[in-house]
Amino acid sequence: MIRVGIGRDLHRLVRGRELVIGGISIPSVKGELAHSDGDVLLHAVIDALLGAAALGDIGEMFPPSDSAYKNISSILLLKKVQEKVRSAAWNIINIDCVVSLQKPHLLPYRKQICESIAKTLDIKPEAVFVKAKSAEATGDVGKCRAVEAFAVCLLEKQD
């Protein structure tokens, strides 16, 4: 049996916060406003994995009302999700992502981001791909007020 999951996340960008995408700190004057580290890409990946395995969603598993997750690294959250997905007998086949961010450009960091996600999930780097898009100066993303990410994953049930 195979299943597909989709995840999406969006965070406002503010001064004084670190910009973290896929577990990698990206030099920027603005970062994500969030309860955790705000890693919009990992949050989308988490929701894609949880949805495909029918195990809930990120807000249910890591509620923002729980102080245990205040400023937590989303890498740690993704590891917990990976363990939950594996213990439910699912293998991750691949993950495909889109990050929409006007500035800074993510292309120079893409390989590092893909490797970070693959390492965290204990899958091959070629099983993860991230595309970076601008918003052509439109909407909150295009006006550098937000960052958005989408992720799709394919899972296969273990025999």
JSON list of C-alpha atoms in Angstrom, two decimals:
[
{"chain": "A", "resi": 1, "resn": "MET", "atom": "CA", "xyz": [0.00, 0.00, 0.00]},
{"chain": "A", "resi": 2, "resn": "ILE", "atom": "CA", "xyz": [1.22, 3.51, -0.77]},
{"chain": "A", "resi": 3, "resn": "ARG", "atom": "CA", "xyz": [-0.06, 6.86, 0.45]},
{"chain": "A", "resi": 4, "resn": "VAL", "atom": "CA", "xyz": [0.55, 10.49, -0.47]},
{"chain": "A", "resi": 5, "resn": "GLY", "atom": "CA", "xyz": [0.53, 13.33, 2.05]},
{"chain": "A", "resi": 6, "resn": "ILE", "atom": "CA", "xyz": [0.54, 17.09, 1.58]},
{"chain": "A", "resi": 7, "resn": "GLY", "atom": "CA", "xyz": [1.61, 19.77, 4.02]},
{"chain": "A", "resi": 8, "resn": "ARG", "atom": "CA", "xyz": [1.57, 23.57, 3.98]},
{"chain": "A", "resi": 9, "resn": "ASP", "atom": "CA", "xyz": [2.76, 26.19, 6.39]},
{"chain": "A", "resi": 10, "resn": "LEU", "atom": "CA", "xyz": [3.10, 29.95, 6.43]},
{"chain": "A", "resi": 11, "resn": "HIS", "atom": "CA", "xyz": [4.78, 32.25, 8.95]},
{"chain": "A", "resi": 12, "resn": "ARG", "atom": "CA", "xyz": [5.11, 35.99, 9.20]},
{"chain": "A", "resi": 13, "resn": "LEU", "atom": "CA", "xyz": [8.62, 37.37, 8.91]},
{"chain": "A", "resi": 14, "resn": "VAL", "atom": "CA", "xyz": [9.85, 39.77, 11.58]},
{"chain": "A", "resi": 15, "resn": "ARG", "atom": "CA", "xyz": [13.12, 41.40, 12.59]},
{"chain": "A", "resi": 16, "resn": "GLY", "atom": "CA", "xyz": [14.96, 39.86, 15.52]},
{"chain": "A", "resi": 17, "resn": "ARG", "atom": "CA", "xyz": [14.21, 36.22, 14.65]},
{"chain": "A", "resi": 18, "resn": "GLU", "atom": "CA", "xyz": [16.44, 33.69, 12.92]},
{"chain": "A", "resi": 19, "resn": "LEU", "atom": "CA", "xyz": [15.38, 32.46, 9.47]},
{"chain": "A", "resi": 20, "resn": "VAL", "atom": "CA", "xyz": [15.46, 28.65, 9.57]},
{"chain": "A", "resi": 21, "resn": "ILE", "atom": "CA", "xyz": [14.56, 26.66, 6.45]},
{"chain": "A", "resi": 22, "resn": "GLY", "atom": "CA", "xyz": [14.88, 22.88, 6.44]},
{"chain": "A", "resi": 23, "resn": "GLY", "atom": "CA", "xyz": [16.96, 22.93, 9.60]},
{"chain": "A", "resi": 24, "resn": "ILE", "atom": "CA", "xyz": [19.48, 25.36, 8.09]},
{"chain": "A", "resi": 25, "resn": "SER", "atom": "CA", "xyz": [20.02, 28.88, 9.40]},
{"chain": "A", "resi": 26, "resn": "ILE", "atom": "CA", "xyz": [19.84, 31.28, 6.45]},
{"chain": "A", "resi": 27, "resn": "PRO", "atom": "CA", "xyz": [21.43, 34.75, 6.78]},
{"chain": "A", "resi": 28, "resn": "SER", "atom": "CA", "xyz": [18.57, 37.26, 6.71]},
{"chain": "A", "resi": 29, "resn": "VAL", "atom": "CA", "xyz": [17.41, 40.46, 8.39]},
{"chain": "A", "resi": 30, "resn": "LYS", "atom": "CA", "xyz": [14.06, 38.77, 9.18]},
{"chain": "A", "resi": 31, "resn": "GLY", "atom": "CA", "xyz": [13.04, 35.38, 10.52]},
{"chain": "A", "resi": 32, "resn": "GLU", "atom": "CA", "xyz": [9.86, 33.43, 11.19]},
{"chain": "A", "resi": 33, "resn": "LEU", "atom": "CA", "xyz": [7.52, 34.49, 13.95]},
{"chain": "A", "resi": 34, "resn": "ALA", "atom": "CA", "xyz": [6.39, 31.28, 15.64]},
{"chain": "A", "resi": 35, "resn": "HIS", "atom": "CA", "xyz": [6.10, 29.37, 18.91]},
{"chain": "A", "resi": 36, "resn": "SER", "atom": "CA", "xyz": [8.90, 27.01, 17.87]},
{"chain": "A", "resi": 37, "resn": "ASP", "atom": "CA", "xyz": [11.89, 27.98, 15.71]},
{"chain": "A", "resi": 38, "resn": "GLY", "atom": "CA", "xyz": [9.32, 28.60, 12.95]},
{"chain": "A", "resi": 39, "resn": "ASP", "atom": "CA", "xyz": [10.94, 26.37, 10.31]},
{"chain": "A", "resi": 40, "resn": "VAL", "atom": "CA", "xyz": [8.14, 26.67, 7.76]},
{"chain": "A", "resi": 41, "resn": "LEU", "atom": "CA", "xyz": [9.58, 23.95, 5.50]},
{"chain": "A", "resi": 42, "resn": "LEU", "atom": "CA", "xyz": [9.94, 21.32, 8.22]},
{"chain": "A", "resi": 43, "resn": "HIS", "atom": "CA", "xyz": [6.44, 22.14, 9.47]},
{"chain": "A", "resi": 44, "resn": "ALA", "atom": "CA", "xyz": [5.07, 21.44, 5.98]},
{"chain": "A", "resi": 45, "resn": "VAL", "atom": "CA", "xyz": [7.07, 18.19, 5.80]},
{"chain": "A", "resi": 46, "resn": "ILE", "atom": "CA", "xyz": [5.78, 17.15, 9.22]},
{"chain": "A", "resi": 47, "resn": "ASP", "atom": "CA", "xyz": [2.16, 17.69, 8.15]},
{"chain": "A", "resi": 48, "resn": "ALA", "atom": "CA", "xyz": [2.73, 15.81, 4.89]},
{"chain": "A", "resi": 49, "resn": "LEU", "atom": "CA", "xyz": [4.16, 12.80, 6.75]},
{"chain": "A", "resi": 50, "resn": "LEU", "atom": "CA", "xyz": [1.52, 12.78, 9.45]},
{"chain": "A", "resi": 51, "resn": "GLY", "atom": "CA", "xyz": [-1.27, 13.16, 6.91]},
{"chain": "A", "resi": 52, "resn": "ALA", "atom": "CA", "xyz": [-0.03, 10.37, 4.65]},
{"chain": "A", "resi": 53, "resn": "ALA", "atom": "CA", "xyz": [0.22, 8.01, 7.62]},
{"chain": "A", "resi": 54, "resn": "ALA", "atom": "CA", "xyz": [-3.14, 9.23, 9.03]},
{"chain": "A", "resi": 55, "resn": "LEU", "atom": "CA", "xyz": [-1.46, 10.10, 12.33]},
{"chain": "A", "resi": 56, "resn": "GLY", "atom": "CA", "xyz": [-2.83, 13.61, 12.89]},
{"chain": "A", "resi": 57, "resn": "ASP", "atom": "CA", "xyz": [-1.26, 16.98, 12.21]},
{"chain": "A", "resi": 58, "resn": "ILE", "atom": "CA", "xyz": [1.46, 19.21, 13.62]},
{"chain": "A", "resi": 59, "resn": "GLY", "atom": "CA", "xyz": [-0.87, 21.36, 15.75]},
{"chain": "A", "resi": 60, "resn": "GLU", "atom": "CA", "xyz": [-2.35, 18.27, 17.36]},
{"chain": "A", "resi": 61, "resn": "MET", "atom": "CA", "xyz": [1.00, 16.58, 18.02]},
{"chain": "A", "resi": 62, "resn": "PHE", "atom": "CA", "xyz": [2.90, 19.72, 19.09]},
{"chain": "A", "resi": 63, "resn": "PRO", "atom": "CA", "xyz": [0.29, 22.26, 20.27]},
{"chain": "A", "resi": 64, "resn": "PRO", "atom": "CA", "xyz": [1.50, 25.88, 20.41]},
{"chain": "A", "resi": 65, "resn": "SER", "atom": "CA", "xyz": [-0.14, 26.14, 23.83]},
{"chain": "A", "resi": 66, "resn": "ASP", "atom": "CA", "xyz": [2.42, 23.66, 25.23]},
{"chain": "A", "resi": 67, "resn": "SER", "atom": "CA", "xyz": [5.43, 25.51, 26.64]},
{"chain": "A", "resi": 68, "resn": "ALA", "atom": "CA", "xyz": [7.61, 22.41, 26.03]},
{"chain": "A", "resi": 69, "resn": "TYR", "atom": "CA", "xyz": [7.74, 23.43, 22.36]},
{"chain": "A", "resi": 70, "resn": "LYS", "atom": "CA", "xyz": [8.63, 27.09, 22.91]},
{"chain": "A", "resi": 71, "resn": "ASN", "atom": "CA", "xyz": [11.58, 27.89, 20.58]},
{"chain": "A", "resi": 72, "resn": "ILE", "atom": "CA", "xyz": [12.22, 24.16, 20.01]},
{"chain": "A", "resi": 73, "resn": "SER", "atom": "CA", "xyz": [14.18, 23.13, 16.95]},
{"chain": "A", "resi": 74, "resn": "SER", "atom": "CA", "xyz": [11.86, 21.77, 14.28]},
{"chain": "A", "resi": 75, "resn": "ILE", "atom": "CA", "xyz": [14.55, 19.16, 13.54]},
{"chain": "A", "resi": 76, "resn": "LEU", "atom": "CA", "xyz": [13.64, 17.59, 16.90]},
{"chain": "A", "resi": 77, "resn": "LEU", "atom": "CA", "xyz": [9.94, 17.70, 16.01]},
{"chain": "A", "resi": 78, "resn": "LEU", "atom": "CA", "xyz": [10.63, 16.06, 12.64]},
{"chain": "A", "resi": 79, "resn": "LYS", "atom": "CA", "xyz": [12.65, 13.29, 14.33]},
{"chain": "A", "resi": 80, "resn": "LYS", "atom": "CA", "xyz": [9.68, 12.55, 16.64]},
{"chain": "A", "resi": 81, "resn": "VAL", "atom": "CA", "xyz": [7.37, 12.40, 13.63]},
{"chain": "A", "resi": 82, "resn": "GLN", "atom": "CA", "xyz": [9.79, 10.15, 11.75]},
{"chain": "A", "resi": 83, "resn": "GLU", "atom": "CA", "xyz": [9.80, 7.74, 14.71]},
{"chain": "A", "resi": 84, "resn": "LYS", "atom": "CA", "xyz": [5.99, 7.76, 14.84]},
{"chain": "A", "resi": 85, "resn": "VAL", "atom": "CA", "xyz": [5.69, 7.14, 11.08]},
{"chain": "A", "resi": 86, "resn": "ARG", "atom": "CA", "xyz": [8.24, 4.30, 11.19]},
{"chain": "A", "resi": 87, "resn": "SER", "atom": "CA", "xyz": [6.62, 2.69, 14.23]},
{"chain": "A", "resi": 88, "resn": "ALA", "atom": "CA", "xyz": [3.34, 2.66, 12.27]},
{"chain": "A", "resi": 89, "resn": "ALA", "atom": "CA", "xyz": [5.22, 0.55, 9.65]},
{"chain": "A", "resi": 90, "resn": "TRP", "atom": "CA", "xyz": [5.58, 3.24, 6.95]},
{"chain": "A", "resi": 91, "resn": "ASN", "atom": "CA", "xyz": [8.70, 3.83, 4.83]},
{"chain": "A", "resi": 92, "resn": "ILE", "atom": "CA", "xyz": [9.37, 7.24, 3.35]},
{"chain": "A", "resi": 93, "resn": "ILE", "atom": "CA", "xyz": [9.86, 6.95, -0.42]},
{"chain": "A", "resi": 94, "resn": "ASN", "atom": "CA", "xyz": [10.35, 10.62, -1.28]},
{"chain": "A", "resi": 95, "resn": "ILE", "atom": "CA", "xyz": [9.58, 14.20, -0.31]},
{"chain": "A", "resi": 96, "resn": "ASP", "atom": "CA", "xyz": [9.12, 17.09, -2.75]},
{"chain": "A", "resi": 97, "resn": "CYS", "atom": "CA", "xyz": [8.86, 20.67, -1.49]},
{"chain": "A", "resi": 98, "resn": "VAL", "atom": "CA", "xyz": [8.34, 24.27, -2.56]},
{"chain": "A", "resi": 99, "resn": "VAL", "atom": "CA", "xyz": [9.41, 27.25, -0.46]},
{"chain": "A", "resi": 100, "resn": "SER", "atom": "CA", "xyz": [8.03, 30.64, -1.43]},
{"chain": "A", "resi": 101, "resn": "LEU", "atom": "CA", "xyz": [10.26, 33.45, -0.16]},
{"chain": "A", "resi": 102, "resn": "GLN", "atom": "CA", "xyz": [11.06, 36.78, -1.79]},
{"chain": "A", "resi": 103, "resn": "LYS", "atom": "CA", "xyz": [14.37, 37.36, 0.01]},
{"chain": "A", "resi": 104, "resn": "PRO", "atom": "CA", "xyz": [16.92, 35.96, 0.56]},
{"chain": "A", "resi": 105, "resn": "HIS", "atom": "CA", "xyz": [17.36, 33.59, -2.39]},
{"chain": "A", "resi": 106, "resn": "LEU", "atom": "CA", "xyz": [17.47, 29.96, -1.27]},
{"chain": "A", "resi": 107, "resn": "LEU", "atom": "CA", "xyz": [19.16, 28.38, -4.28]},
{"chain": "A", "resi": 108, "resn": "PRO", "atom": "CA", "xyz": [22.66, 28.64, -2.72]},
{"chain": "A", "resi": 109, "resn": "TYR", "atom": "CA", "xyz": [21.36, 26.66, 0.30]},
{"chain": "A", "resi": 110, "resn": "ARG", "atom": "CA", "xyz": [19.22, 24.05, -1.51]},
{"chain": "A", "resi": 111, "resn": "LYS", "atom": "CA", "xyz": [21.69, 21.15, -1.36]},
{"chain": "A", "resi": 112, "resn": "GLN", "atom": "CA", "xyz": [22.36, 21.78, 2.33]},
{"chain": "A", "resi": 113, "resn": "ILE", "atom": "CA", "xyz": [18.60, 21.96, 3.05]},
{"chain": "A", "resi": 114, "resn": "CYS", "atom": "CA", "xyz": [17.89, 18.70, 1.18]},
{"chain": "A", "resi": 115, "resn": "GLU", "atom": "CA", "xyz": [20.74, 16.95, 2.97]},
{"chain": "A", "resi": 116, "resn": "SER", "atom": "CA", "xyz": [19.52, 18.22, 6.36]},
{"chain": "A", "resi": 117, "resn": "ILE", "atom": "CA", "xyz": [16.02, 16.85, 5.79]},
{"chain": "A", "resi": 118, "resn": "ALA", "atom": "CA", "xyz": [17.33, 13.53, 4.44]},
{"chain": "A", "resi": 119, "resn": "LYS", "atom": "CA", "xyz": [19.71, 13.10, 7.37]},
{"chain": "A", "resi": 120, "resn": "THR", "atom": "CA", "xyz": [16.97, 13.86, 9.91]},
{"chain": "A", "resi": 121, "resn": "LEU", "atom": "CA", "xyz": [14.63, 11.35, 8.27]},
{"chain": "A", "resi": 122, "resn": "ASP", "atom": "CA", "xyz": [17.38, 8.77, 7.69]},
{"chain": "A", "resi": 123, "resn": "ILE", "atom": "CA", "xyz": [16.65, 8.59, 3.96]},
{"chain": "A", "resi": 124, "resn": "LYS", "atom": "CA", "xyz": [18.85, 9.07, 0.90]},
{"chain": "A", "resi": 125, "resn": "PRO", "atom": "CA", "xyz": [19.51, 12.71, -0.09]},
{"chain": "A", "resi": 126, "resn": "GLU", "atom": "CA", "xyz": [18.16, 12.04, -3.58]},
{"chain": "A", "resi": 127, "resn": "ALA", "atom": "CA", "xyz": [14.78, 11.22, -2.00]},
{"chain": "A", "resi": 128, "resn": "VAL", "atom": "CA", "xyz": [14.35, 14.89, -1.01]},
{"chain": "A", "resi": 129, "resn": "PHE", "atom": "CA", "xyz": [14.02, 17.88, -3.30]},
{"chain": "A", "resi": 130, "resn": "VAL", "atom": "CA", "xyz": [13.30, 21.52, -2.54]},
{"chain": "A", "resi": 131, "resn": "LYS", "atom": "CA", "xyz": [12.34, 24.18, -5.05]},
{"chain": "A", "resi": 132, "resn": "ALA", "atom": "CA", "xyz": [12.58, 27.87, -4.19]},
{"chain": "A", "resi": 133, "resn": "LYS", "atom": "CA", "xyz": [10.15, 30.37, -5.66]},
{"chain": "A", "resi": 134, "resn": "SER", "atom": "CA", "xyz": [9.68, 34.09, -5.25]},
{"chain": "A", "resi": 135, "resn": "ALA", "atom": "CA", "xyz": [6.23, 35.62, -5.21]},
{"chain": "A", "resi": 136, "resn": "GLU", "atom": "CA", "xyz": [7.09, 38.15, -7.94]},
{"chain": "A", "resi": 137, "resn": "ALA", "atom": "CA", "xyz": [6.68, 40.96, -5.39]},
{"chain": "A", "resi": 138, "resn": "THR", "atom": "CA", "xyz": [2.98, 40.11, -4.81]},
{"chain": "A", "resi": 139, "resn": "GLY", "atom": "CA", "xyz": [1.12, 39.34, -1.59]},
{"chain": "A", "resi": 140, "resn": "ASP", "atom": "CA", "xyz": [2.67, 39.01, 1.86]},
{"chain": "A", "resi": 141, "resn": "VAL", "atom": "CA", "xyz": [5.42, 36.69, 0.60]},
{"chain": "A", "resi": 142, "resn": "GLY", "atom": "CA", "xyz": [6.32, 39.05, -2.25]},
{"chain": "A", "resi": 143, "resn": "LYS", "atom": "CA", "xyz": [6.41, 42.02, 0.11]},
{"chain": "A", "resi": 144, "resn": "CYS", "atom": "CA", "xyz": [8.83, 40.16, 2.45]},
{"chain": "A", "resi": 145, "resn": "ARG", "atom": "CA", "xyz": [6.22, 39.88, 5.19]},
{"chain": "A", "resi": 146, "resn": "ALA", "atom": "CA", "xyz": [5.86, 36.08, 5.11]},
{"chain": "A", "resi": 147, "resn": "VAL", "atom": "CA", "xyz": [7.39, 32.79, 4.02]},
{"chain": "A", "resi": 148, "resn": "GLU", "atom": "CA", "xyz": [5.35, 29.81, 2.84]},
{"chain": "A", "resi": 149, "resn": "ALA", "atom": "CA", "xyz": [6.16, 26.16, 2.18]},
{"chain": "A", "resi": 150, "resn": "PHE", "atom": "CA", "xyz": [4.43, 23.18, 0.64]},
{"chain": "A", "resi": 151, "resn": "ALA", "atom": "CA", "xyz": [5.54, 19.55, 0.90]},
{"chain": "A", "resi": 152, "resn": "VAL", "atom": "CA", "xyz": [4.34, 16.32, -0.64]},
{"chain": "A", "resi": 153, "resn": "CYS", "atom": "CA", "xyz": [5.51, 12.89, 0.50]},
{"chain": "A", "resi": 154, "resn": "LEU", "atom": "CA", "xyz": [5.06, 9.33, -0.65]},
{"chain": "A", "resi": 155, "resn": "LEU", "atom": "CA", "xyz": [4.92, 6.56, 1.95]},
{"chain": "A", "resi": 156, "resn": "GLU", "atom": "CA", "xyz": [4.91, 2.81, 1.46]},
{"chain": "A", "resi": 157, "resn": "LYS", "atom": "CA", "xyz": [3.60, 0.33, 4.04]},
{"chain": "A", "resi": 158, "resn": "GLN", "atom": "CA", "xyz": [6.18, -2.19, 5.23]},
{"chain": "A", "resi": 159, "resn": "ASP", "atom": "CA", "xyz": [5.35, -5.86, 4.73]}
]
